[in-house]
PDB file of C-alpha atoms in Angstrom:
ATOM      1  CA  MET A   2     103.691 107.988 122.599  1.00  0.00           C
ATOM      2  CA  LYS A   3     106.087 107.460 119.677  1.00  0.00           C
ATOM      3  CA  PHE A   4     108.610 109.771 121.282  1.00  0.00           C
ATOM      4  CA  LEU A   5     108.238 108.015 124.655  1.00  0.00           C
ATOM      5  CA  ILE A   6     108.911 104.627 123.044  1.00  0.00           C
ATOM      6  CA  TYR A   7     111.962 106.115 121.389  1.00  0.00           C
ATOM      7  CA  LEU A   8     113.259 107.562 124.660  1.00  0.00           C
ATOM      8  CA  ILE A   9     112.930 104.182 126.364  1.00  0.00           C
ATOM      9  CA  ALA A  10     114.457 102.198 123.495  1.00  0.00           C
ATOM     10  CA  TYR A  11     117.372 104.475 122.589  1.00  0.00           C
ATOM     11  CA  PRO A  12     119.621 103.832 125.619  1.00  0.00           C
ATOM     12  CA  ILE A  13     118.926 100.093 125.403  1.00  0.00           C
ATOM     13  CA  LEU A  14     119.927 100.005 121.733  1.00  0.00           C
ATOM     14  CA  TRP A  15     123.074 101.995 122.452  1.00  0.00           C
ATOM     15  CA  ILE A  16     124.117  99.686 125.295  1.00  0.00           C
ATOM     16  CA  VAL A  17     123.516  96.582 123.154  1.00  0.00           C
ATOM     17  CA  SER A  18     125.592  98.097 120.349  1.00  0.00           C
ATOM     18  CA  LYS A  19     128.532  98.527 122.737  1.00  0.00           C
ATOM     19  CA  LEU A  20     128.600  94.903 123.858  1.00  0.00           C
ATOM     20  CA  PRO A  21     131.647  92.842 122.814  1.00  0.00           C
ATOM     21  CA  PHE A  22     130.755  90.285 120.153  1.00  0.00           C
ATOM     22  CA  SER A  23     131.244  87.384 122.569  1.00  0.00           C
ATOM     23  CA  VAL A  24     128.400  88.754 124.709  1.00  0.00           C
ATOM     24  CA  PHE A  25     126.507  90.278 121.811  1.00  0.00           C
ATOM     25  CA  TYR A  26     125.571  86.915 120.301  1.00  0.00           C
ATOM     26  CA  ILE A  27     124.493  85.562 123.675  1.00  0.00           C
ATOM     27  CA  VAL A  28     121.922  88.366 123.692  1.00  0.00           C
ATOM     28  CA  SER A  29     120.927  87.330 120.152  1.00  0.00           C
ATOM     29  CA  ASP A  30     120.456  83.725 121.335  1.00  0.00           C
ATOM     30  CA  PHE A  31     118.158  84.990 124.089  1.00  0.00           C
ATOM     31  CA  PHE A  32     116.047  86.869 121.534  1.00  0.00           C
ATOM     32  CA  TYR A  33     115.954  83.743 119.369  1.00  0.00           C
ATOM     33  CA  ILE A  34     114.439  81.732 122.243  1.00  0.00           C
ATOM     34  CA  LEU A  35     111.976  84.525 122.952  1.00  0.00           C
ATOM     35  CA  LEU A  36     111.002  85.129 119.334  1.00  0.00           C
ATOM     36  CA  TYR A  37     110.931  81.571 118.021  1.00  0.00           C
ATOM     37  CA  ARG A  38     110.200  79.281 120.927  1.00  0.00           C
ATOM     38  CA  ILE A  39     108.014  81.489 123.150  1.00  0.00           C
ATOM     39  CA  ILE A  40     106.291  84.084 120.948  1.00  0.00           C
ATOM     40  CA  GLY A  41     106.403  82.123 117.691  1.00  0.00           C
ATOM     41  CA  TYR A  42     106.678  85.318 115.641  1.00  0.00           C
ATOM     42  CA  ARG A  43     105.581  84.605 112.051  1.00  0.00           C
ATOM     43  CA  LYS A  44     106.612  80.983 112.444  1.00  0.00           C
ATOM     44  CA  LYS A  45     103.689  79.880 110.285  1.00  0.00           C
ATOM     45  CA  THR A  46     104.625  82.394 107.562  1.00  0.00           C
ATOM     46  CA  VAL A  47     108.237  81.226 107.509  1.00  0.00           C
ATOM     47  CA  ARG A  48     107.286  77.558 107.304  1.00  0.00           C
ATOM     48  CA  GLU A  49     104.754  78.172 104.519  1.00  0.00           C
ATOM     49  CA  ASN A  50     107.238  80.279 102.541  1.00  0.00           C
ATOM     50  CA  ILE A  51     109.983  77.665 102.743  1.00  0.00           C
ATOM     51  CA  LYS A  52     107.609  74.873 101.685  1.00  0.00           C
ATOM     52  CA  LEU A  53     106.225  76.990  98.848  1.00  0.00           C
ATOM     53  CA  ALA A  54     109.640  77.982  97.521  1.00  0.00           C
ATOM     54  CA  MET A  55     111.286  74.596  97.975  1.00  0.00           C
ATOM     55  CA  PRO A  56     108.569  71.907  97.902  1.00  0.00           C
ATOM     56  CA  GLU A  57     111.175  69.182  97.393  1.00  0.00           C
ATOM     57  CA  LEU A  58     112.420  69.517 100.985  1.00  0.00           C
ATOM     58  CA  SER A  59     111.444  67.053 103.686  1.00  0.00           C
ATOM     59  CA  GLU A  60     109.716  68.158 106.899  1.00  0.00           C
ATOM     60  CA  THR A  61     112.981  67.681 108.761  1.00  0.00           C
ATOM     61  CA  GLU A  62     114.854  69.924 106.315  1.00  0.00           C
ATOM     62  CA  VAL A  63     112.130  72.584 106.462  1.00  0.00           C
ATOM     63  CA  LYS A  64     112.248  72.588 110.263  1.00  0.00           C
ATOM     64  CA  ARG A  65     116.043  72.894 110.279  1.00  0.00           C
ATOM     65  CA  ILE A  66     116.017  75.838 107.853  1.00  0.00           C
ATOM     66  CA  GLU A  67     113.199  77.441 109.822  1.00  0.00           C
ATOM     67  CA  LYS A  68     115.162  77.323 113.088  1.00  0.00           C
ATOM     68  CA  GLU A  69     118.380  78.548 111.489  1.00  0.00           C
ATOM     69  CA  SER A  70     116.567  81.384 109.726  1.00  0.00           C
ATOM     70  CA  PHE A  71     115.066  82.651 112.997  1.00  0.00           C
ATOM     71  CA  ARG A  72     118.456  82.510 114.692  1.00  0.00           C
ATOM     72  CA  HIS A  73     119.928  84.495 111.808  1.00  0.00           C
ATOM     73  CA  LEU A  74     117.001  86.934 111.864  1.00  0.00           C
ATOM     74  CA  CYS A  75     117.884  87.815 115.459  1.00  0.00           C
ATOM     75  CA  ASP A  76     121.549  88.150 114.496  1.00  0.00           C
ATOM     76  CA  ILE A  77     120.952  90.594 111.641  1.00  0.00           C
ATOM     77  CA  PHE A  78     118.569  92.702 113.721  1.00  0.00           C
ATOM     78  CA  LEU A  79     121.205  93.064 116.430  1.00  0.00           C
ATOM     79  CA  GLU A  80     123.967  93.510 113.843  1.00  0.00           C
ATOM     80  CA  MET A  81     122.005  96.448 112.483  1.00  0.00           C
ATOM     81  CA  ILE A  82     122.030  97.901 116.007  1.00  0.00           C
ATOM     82  CA  LYS A  83     125.744  97.107 116.279  1.00  0.00           C
ATOM     83  CA  THR A  84     126.262  99.450 113.320  1.00  0.00           C
ATOM     84  CA  PHE A  85     125.445 102.239 115.781  1.00  0.00           C
ATOM     85  CA  THR A  86     128.934 102.053 117.295  1.00  0.00           C
ATOM     86  CA  ILE A  87     131.026  99.532 115.346  1.00  0.00           C
ATOM     87  CA  SER A  88     134.338 100.889 114.074  1.00  0.00           C
ATOM     88  CA  GLU A  89     135.168 101.192 110.389  1.00  0.00           C
ATOM     89  CA  LYS A  90     138.116  98.836 110.844  1.00  0.00           C
ATOM     90  CA  GLU A  91     135.976  96.179 112.487  1.00  0.00           C
ATOM     91  CA  LEU A  92     133.233  96.375 109.890  1.00  0.00           C
ATOM     92  CA  LYS A  93     135.729  96.125 107.023  1.00  0.00           C
ATOM     93  CA  LYS A  94     137.017  92.934 108.620  1.00  0.00           C
ATOM     94  CA  ARG A  95     133.547  91.456 108.994  1.00  0.00           C
ATOM     95  CA  PHE A  96     131.996  92.460 105.651  1.00  0.00           C
ATOM     96  CA  VAL A  97     134.459  91.763 102.839  1.00  0.00           C
ATOM     97  CA  PHE A  98     134.048  92.488  99.116  1.00  0.00           C
ATOM     98  CA  THR A  99     135.764  89.783  97.074  1.00  0.00           C
ATOM     99  CA  ASN A 100     136.046  91.653  93.752  1.00  0.00           C
ATOM    100  CA  LEU A 101     136.027  95.348  94.575  1.00  0.00           C
ATOM    101  CA  ASP A 102     138.101  96.015  91.457  1.00  0.00           C
ATOM    102  CA  THR A 103     134.926  95.417  89.430  1.00  0.00           C
ATOM    103  CA  VAL A 104     133.410  98.603  90.852  1.00  0.00           C
ATOM    104  CA  LEU A 105     136.672 100.550  90.740  1.00  0.00           C
ATOM    105  CA  ASN A 106     137.052  99.799  87.014  1.00  0.00           C
ATOM    106  CA  ILE A 107     133.507 100.986  86.307  1.00  0.00           C
ATOM    107  CA  GLU A 108     134.273 104.200  88.187  1.00  0.00           C
ATOM    108  CA  LYS A 109     137.231 104.762  85.868  1.00  0.00           C
ATOM    109  CA  ASP A 110     134.789 104.589  82.939  1.00  0.00           C
ATOM    110  CA  ASN A 111     132.760 107.412  84.555  1.00  0.00           C
ATOM    111  CA  LYS A 112     129.588 105.372  84.910  1.00  0.00           C
ATOM    112  CA  SER A 113     127.098 104.899  87.712  1.00  0.00           C
ATOM    113  CA  ILE A 114     126.119 101.492  89.086  1.00  0.00           C
ATOM    114  CA  MET A 115     122.657 100.199  89.864  1.00  0.00           C
ATOM    115  CA  LEU A 116     123.263  97.632  92.611  1.00  0.00           C
ATOM    116  CA  PHE A 117     120.422  95.127  92.932  1.00  0.00           C
ATOM    117  CA  CYS A 118     120.372  93.558  96.404  1.00  0.00           C
ATOM    118  CA  ALA A 119     118.225  90.971  98.184  1.00  0.00           C
ATOM    119  CA  HIS A 120     117.082  90.411 101.760  1.00  0.00           C
ATOM    120  CA  TYR A 121     119.818  87.867 102.269  1.00  0.00           C
ATOM    121  CA  ALA A 122     122.557  87.411 104.899  1.00  0.00           C
ATOM    122  CA  ASN A 123     123.319  90.936 106.181  1.00  0.00           C
ATOM    123  CA  TRP A 124     122.332  93.556 103.614  1.00  0.00           C
ATOM    124  CA  GLU A 125     122.680  96.326 106.243  1.00  0.00           C
ATOM    125  CA  TRP A 126     126.476  96.121 106.413  1.00  0.00           C
ATOM    126  CA  THR A 127     126.777  96.835 102.702  1.00  0.00           C
ATOM    127  CA  ILE A 128     127.103 100.479 103.797  1.00  0.00           C
ATOM    128  CA  ILE A 129     130.838  99.960 104.397  1.00  0.00           C
ATOM    129  CA  LEU A 130     131.244  99.995 100.604  1.00  0.00           C
ATOM    130  CA  ASP A 131     131.335 103.799 100.742  1.00  0.00           C
ATOM    131  CA  ARG A 132     134.683 103.686 102.536  1.00  0.00           C
ATOM    132  CA  LEU A 133     136.175 101.637  99.711  1.00  0.00           C
ATOM    133  CA  ILE A 134     135.076 103.447  96.537  1.00  0.00           C
ATOM    134  CA  GLN A 135     135.524 106.897  95.027  1.00  0.00           C
ATOM    135  CA  SER A 136     131.941 107.614  93.961  1.00  0.00           C
ATOM    136  CA  GLN A 137     129.067 108.321  96.330  1.00  0.00           C
ATOM    137  CA  GLY A 138     126.918 105.454  97.572  1.00  0.00           C
ATOM    138  CA  TYR A 139     123.139 105.759  97.910  1.00  0.00           C
ATOM    139  CA  ALA A 140     120.660 103.402  99.546  1.00  0.00           C
ATOM    140  CA  VAL A 141     117.024 103.597  98.502  1.00  0.00           C
ATOM    141  CA  TYR A 142     114.749 103.087 101.498  1.00  0.00           C
ATOM    142  CA  LYS A 143     111.188 103.335 102.765  1.00  0.00           C
ATOM    143  CA  LYS A 144     110.439 105.549 105.770  1.00  0.00           C
ATOM    144  CA  ILE A 145     109.644 104.021 109.166  1.00  0.00           C
ATOM    145  CA  ASN A 146     106.299 105.096 110.650  1.00  0.00           C
ATOM    146  CA  ASN A 147     107.888 106.299 113.876  1.00  0.00           C
ATOM    147  CA  PRO A 148     109.725 109.512 112.809  1.00  0.00           C
ATOM    148  CA  TYR A 149     112.172 109.314 115.726  1.00  0.00           C
ATOM    149  CA  PHE A 150     113.286 105.786 114.869  1.00  0.00           C
ATOM    150  CA  ASP A 151     113.327 106.774 111.192  1.00  0.00           C
ATOM    151  CA  GLN A 152     115.876 109.489 111.919  1.00  0.00           C
ATOM    152  CA  LEU A 153     117.858 107.159 114.179  1.00  0.00           C
ATOM    153  CA  PHE A 154     118.185 104.473 111.519  1.00  0.00           C
ATOM    154  CA  ILE A 155     119.094 107.080 108.894  1.00  0.00           C
ATOM    155  CA  LYS A 156     121.869 108.190 111.248  1.00  0.00           C
ATOM    156  CA  ILE A 157     123.045 104.603 111.791  1.00  0.00           C
ATOM    157  CA  ARG A 158     122.993 103.696 108.094  1.00  0.00           C
ATOM    158  CA  SER A 159     124.769 106.935 107.157  1.00  0.00           C
ATOM    159  CA  ARG A 160     127.742 106.456 109.501  1.00  0.00           C
ATOM    160  CA  PHE A 161     130.116 105.451 106.717  1.00  0.00           C
ATOM    161  CA  ASN A 162     129.025 108.097 104.208  1.00  0.00           C
ATOM    162  CA  THR A 163     126.079 106.305 102.553  1.00  0.00           C
ATOM    163  CA  ILE A 164     123.269 108.695 101.646  1.00  0.00           C
ATOM    164  CA  LEU A 165     119.759 107.360 102.182  1.00  0.00           C
ATOM    165  CA  VAL A 166     117.159 108.284  99.595  1.00  0.00           C
ATOM    166  CA  GLU A 167     113.423 107.821  99.899  1.00  0.00           C
ATOM    167  CA  ILE A 168     111.852 105.887  97.035  1.00  0.00           C
ATOM    168  CA  LYS A 169     109.804 108.893  95.934  1.00  0.00           C
ATOM    169  CA  ASP A 170     112.931 111.077  95.658  1.00  0.00           C
ATOM    170  CA  THR A 171     115.104 108.587  93.765  1.00  0.00           C
ATOM    171  CA  ILE A 172     114.500 109.589  90.145  1.00  0.00           C
ATOM    172  CA  ARG A 173     114.879 113.290  90.916  1.00  0.00           C
ATOM    173  CA  LEU A 174     118.196 112.695  92.692  1.00  0.00           C
ATOM    174  CA  ILE A 175     119.622 110.459  89.973  1.00  0.00           C
ATOM    175  CA  ARG A 176     118.610 112.886  87.219  1.00  0.00           C
ATOM    176  CA  LYS A 177     120.291 115.754  89.096  1.00  0.00           C
ATOM    177  CA  ASN A 178     123.473 113.743  89.720  1.00  0.00           C
ATOM    178  CA  GLU A 179     123.784 112.524  86.144  1.00  0.00           C
ATOM    179  CA  THR A 180     123.144 116.020  84.777  1.00  0.00           C
ATOM    180  CA  GLU A 181     125.984 117.294  86.965  1.00  0.00           C
ATOM    181  CA  ASN A 182     128.182 114.319  85.982  1.00  0.00           C
ATOM    182  CA  LYS A 183     128.226 113.033  89.556  1.00  0.00           C
ATOM    183  CA  HIS A 184     128.319 109.263  89.339  1.00  0.00           C
ATOM    184  CA  GLY A 185     127.294 106.971  92.159  1.00  0.00           C
ATOM    185  CA  VAL A 186     126.388 103.486  93.309  1.00  0.00           C
ATOM    186  CA  TYR A 187     122.640 103.155  93.923  1.00  0.00           C
ATOM    187  CA  ALA A 188     121.599 100.177  96.043  1.00  0.00           C
ATOM    188  CA  PHE A 189     118.065  98.848  95.630  1.00  0.00           C
ATOM    189  CA  ILE A 190     116.621  96.045  97.769  1.00  0.00           C
ATOM    190  CA  SER A 191     114.776  94.524  94.831  1.00  0.00           C
ATOM    191  CA  ASP A 192     113.136  91.338  96.133  1.00  0.00           C
ATOM    192  CA  GLN A 193     110.293  93.046  97.963  1.00  0.00           C
ATOM    193  CA  SER A 194     106.612  92.499  97.220  1.00  0.00           C
ATOM    194  CA  PRO A 195     105.013  95.570  95.580  1.00  0.00           C
ATOM    195  CA  MET A 196     101.325  96.403  95.627  1.00  0.00           C
ATOM    196  CA  ILE A 197      99.535  94.740  92.716  1.00  0.00           C
ATOM    197  CA  SER A 198      98.152  98.110  91.602  1.00  0.00           C
ATOM    198  CA  GLN A 199     101.707  99.470  91.300  1.00  0.00           C
ATOM    199  CA  THR A 200     103.206  96.811  89.049  1.00  0.00           C
ATOM    200  CA  ASN A 201     102.739  95.738  85.454  1.00  0.00           C
ATOM    201  CA  CYS A 202     105.146  92.828  85.501  1.00  0.00           C
ATOM    202  CA  TRP A 203     104.919  89.360  87.039  1.00  0.00           C
ATOM    203  CA  GLN A 204     107.719  86.815  86.972  1.00  0.00           C
ATOM    204  CA  GLU A 205     108.609  83.516  88.578  1.00  0.00           C
ATOM    205  CA  PHE A 206     110.598  83.703  91.779  1.00  0.00           C
ATOM    206  CA  MET A 207     111.514  80.402  93.426  1.00  0.00           C
ATOM    207  CA  GLY A 208     109.019  78.680  91.130  1.00  0.00           C
ATOM    208  CA  VAL A 209     106.084  80.942  92.017  1.00  0.00           C
ATOM    209  CA  GLU A 210     104.719  83.758  89.837  1.00  0.00           C
ATOM    210  CA  VAL A 211     104.749  87.063  91.747  1.00  0.00           C
ATOM    211  CA  PRO A 212     104.589  90.800  90.994  1.00  0.00           C
ATOM    212  CA  ILE A 213     108.004  92.468  90.869  1.00  0.00           C
ATOM    213  CA  TYR A 214     109.447  95.953  91.223  1.00  0.00           C
ATOM    214  CA  THR A 215     110.752  97.286  87.924  1.00  0.00           C
ATOM    215  CA  GLY A 216     111.721 100.822  88.990  1.00  0.00           C
ATOM    216  CA  GLY A 217     115.384  99.974  89.475  1.00  0.00           C
ATOM    217  CA  GLU A 218     115.625  98.475  85.997  1.00  0.00           C
ATOM    218  CA  ALA A 219     113.855 101.448  84.427  1.00  0.00           C
ATOM    219  CA  LEU A 220     116.226 103.931  86.078  1.00  0.00           C
ATOM    220  CA  CYS A 221     119.229 101.818  85.142  1.00  0.00           C
ATOM    221  CA  LYS A 222     118.263 101.866  81.464  1.00  0.00           C
ATOM    222  CA  LYS A 223     117.152 105.502  81.417  1.00  0.00           C
ATOM    223  CA  PHE A 224     120.460 106.784  82.812  1.00  0.00           C
ATOM    224  CA  ASN A 225     122.705 104.186  81.146  1.00  0.00           C
ATOM    225  CA  MET A 226     123.973 102.681  84.390  1.00  0.00           C
ATOM    226  CA  VAL A 227     125.834  99.424  84.903  1.00  0.00           C
ATOM    227  CA  PRO A 228     123.541  96.839  86.548  1.00  0.00           C
ATOM    228  CA  MET A 229     125.131  94.588  89.168  1.00  0.00           C
ATOM    229  CA  TYR A 230     123.829  91.997  91.608  1.00  0.00           C
ATOM    230  CA  LEU A 231     125.401  91.841  95.064  1.00  0.00           C
ATOM    231  CA  ASP A 232     125.808  88.196  96.005  1.00  0.00           C
ATOM    232  CA  VAL A 233     126.323  88.094  99.785  1.00  0.00           C
ATOM    233  CA  LYS A 234     127.621  84.915 101.397  1.00  0.00           C
ATOM    234  CA  PHE A 235     127.379  83.977 105.081  1.00  0.00           C
ATOM    235  CA  ILE A 236     130.821  82.833 106.248  1.00  0.00           C
ATOM    236  CA  LYS A 237     130.279  82.479 109.971  1.00  0.00           C
ATOM    237  CA  ARG A 238     128.408  84.370 112.630  1.00  0.00           C
ATOM    238  CA  GLY A 239     129.094  88.073 112.130  1.00  0.00           C
ATOM    239  CA  HIS A 240     131.213  87.559 109.006  1.00  0.00           C
ATOM    240  CA  TYR A 241     130.137  87.930 105.359  1.00  0.00           C
ATOM    241  CA  GLU A 242     131.608  88.056 101.868  1.00  0.00           C
ATOM    242  CA  ALA A 243     130.012  90.012  99.029  1.00  0.00           C
ATOM    243  CA  THR A 244     130.662  89.547  95.317  1.00  0.00           C
ATOM    244  CA  PHE A 245     129.595  91.898  92.508  1.00  0.00           C
ATOM    245  CA  VAL A 246     127.897  89.926  89.727  1.00  0.00           C
ATOM    246  CA  PRO A 247     127.362  91.675  86.342  1.00  0.00           C
ATOM    247  CA  LEU A 248     123.797  91.528  85.030  1.00  0.00           C
ATOM    248  CA  LEU A 249     124.890  92.427  81.512  1.00  0.00           C
ATOM    249  CA  LYS A 250     126.457  89.976  79.099  1.00  0.00           C
ATOM    250  CA  GLU A 251     129.794  90.903  77.535  1.00  0.00           C
ATOM    251  CA  GLY A 252     129.382  93.666  74.950  1.00  0.00           C
ATOM    252  CA  GLU A 253     125.691  94.158  75.791  1.00  0.00           C
ATOM    253  CA  ASN A 254     124.202  97.665  75.900  1.00  0.00           C
ATOM    254  CA  VAL A 255     121.868  98.174  78.847  1.00  0.00           C
ATOM    255  CA  LYS A 256     119.509 100.348  76.792  1.00  0.00           C
ATOM    256  CA  GLU A 257     119.015  97.515  74.298  1.00  0.00           C
ATOM    257  CA  VAL A 258     118.154  94.850  76.879  1.00  0.00           C
ATOM    258  CA  PRO A 259     114.473  93.809  76.550  1.00  0.00           C
ATOM    259  CA  ASN A 260     112.136  95.211  79.186  1.00  0.00           C
ATOM    260  CA  TYR A 261     112.180  93.272  82.476  1.00  0.00           C
ATOM    261  CA  GLU A 262     115.111  91.119  81.373  1.00  0.00           C
ATOM    262  CA  LEU A 263     117.376  92.654  84.014  1.00  0.00           C
ATOM    263  CA  MET A 264     114.843  91.723  86.685  1.00  0.00           C
ATOM    264  CA  THR A 265     114.707  88.181  85.316  1.00  0.00           C
ATOM    265  CA  ARG A 266     118.475  87.919  85.680  1.00  0.00           C
ATOM    266  CA  PHE A 267     118.388  89.452  89.155  1.00  0.00           C
ATOM    267  CA  LEU A 268     115.744  86.982  90.327  1.00  0.00           C
ATOM    268  CA  LYS A 269     117.708  84.039  88.921  1.00  0.00           C
ATOM    269  CA  GLU A 270     120.860  85.175  90.727  1.00  0.00           C
ATOM    270  CA  THR A 271     118.903  85.641  93.950  1.00  0.00           C
ATOM    271  CA  GLU A 272     117.416  82.153  93.626  1.00  0.00           C
ATOM    272  CA  GLN A 273     120.873  80.645  93.244  1.00  0.00           C
ATOM    273  CA  THR A 274     122.046  82.482  96.357  1.00  0.00           C
ATOM    274  CA  ILE A 275     119.064  81.283  98.383  1.00  0.00           C
ATOM    275  CA  ARG A 276     119.248  77.658  97.263  1.00  0.00           C
ATOM    276  CA  LYS A 277     122.918  77.382  98.243  1.00  0.00           C
ATOM    277  CA  ALA A 278     122.139  78.330 101.850  1.00  0.00           C
ATOM    278  CA  PRO A 279     118.403  79.003 102.384  1.00  0.00           C
ATOM    279  CA  ALA A 280     118.634  79.668 106.117  1.00  0.00           C
ATOM    280  CA  TYR A 281     120.010  83.173 105.538  1.00  0.00           C
ATOM    281  CA  TYR A 282     117.078  84.495 103.503  1.00  0.00           C
ATOM    282  CA  PHE A 283     114.508  86.810 105.083  1.00  0.00           C
ATOM    283  CA  TRP A 284     111.671  84.244 105.170  1.00  0.00           C
ATOM    284  CA  THR A 285     109.458  86.283 107.531  1.00  0.00           C
ATOM    285  CA  HIS A 286     108.773  88.688 104.655  1.00  0.00           C
ATOM    286  CA  LYS A 287     105.493  87.837 102.871  1.00  0.00           C
ATOM    287  CA  ARG A 288     107.142  87.816  99.453  1.00  0.00           C
ATOM    288  CA  TRP A 289     104.605  85.456  97.884  1.00  0.00           C
ATOM    289  CA  LYS A 290     101.409  86.928  99.365  1.00  0.00           C
ATOM    290  CA  HIS A 291     100.037  88.019  95.957  1.00  0.00           C
ATOM    291  CA  ARG A 292     100.448  84.653  94.233  1.00  0.00           C
ATOM    292  CA  GLY A 293      97.376  83.625  92.313  1.00  0.00           C
ATOM    293  CA  ASN A 294      96.082  87.219  92.147  1.00  0.00           C
ATOM    294  CA  LYS A 295      97.597  88.265  88.856  1.00  0.00           C
ATOM    295  CA  PRO A 296      95.289  90.745  87.053  1.00  0.00           C
ATOM    296  CA  ALA A 297      93.800  89.459  83.782  1.00  0.00           C
ATOM    297  CA  ASN A 298      95.241  92.397  81.797  1.00  0.00           C
ATOM    298  CA  ILE A 299      98.862  91.482  82.720  1.00  0.00           C
ATOM    299  CA  LYS A 300     100.590  88.960  80.467  1.00  0.00           C
TER     300      LYS A 300
END
């Protein structure tokens, strides 16, 4: 059955990816009407998340952000599909890095970068970074249940030289690379909600205490990497700007930073990004589902 679904979906995805952008976003608008107005996919979750994270907003403001976020959700899903066939030239024009020299200078110092990212704007198109830097780019990901779609999305996300790494293989790969003096940029989507049993750290995110992933920070400190936050800004439909934000203070040694402090800084940067333009955050994700369930043995 999984293979049959794949066979049916593949040609549709390919055709959609070939559409000119003028038609492409008309298709996205159709999916928005279907998803938001007819099906109501996770509409309750989105509304609750926005109210929880920003209780100061009026009902009118919540409704506006809710609608805009669903429209953007459809855009980024189709933009991910567009990656199937989009040219390197076109993607470079649509996803621009404002301070690429920051990464290039770190490469000159022969250091690897731990790039902390959030589910904001279009995180998928970050893969074009590999065409602009000297070191190898890696994206840490979680496998899709359907193995055929899993391989398809690995193929799509690898088009511009990014190497996808499963979470369970990350530490082994980084250790091997650093031992062989092969430096890279490792991108972690770090605003996900981990299982309570797999975390020993809770912090406030958008005013709510939640469990957080600390694996990226631990690897960053263990292998003496440079921690950066990627601040992505929505410019207009299909166009984004990304800025590298250092998570270390001037003269600070990453190994001497207190435990979980890097995650605190990452969360604060992410909050600032969201509050500036909340409609472009991935509100359908149940980021705050564990609130109020903090184990008694965790401080």
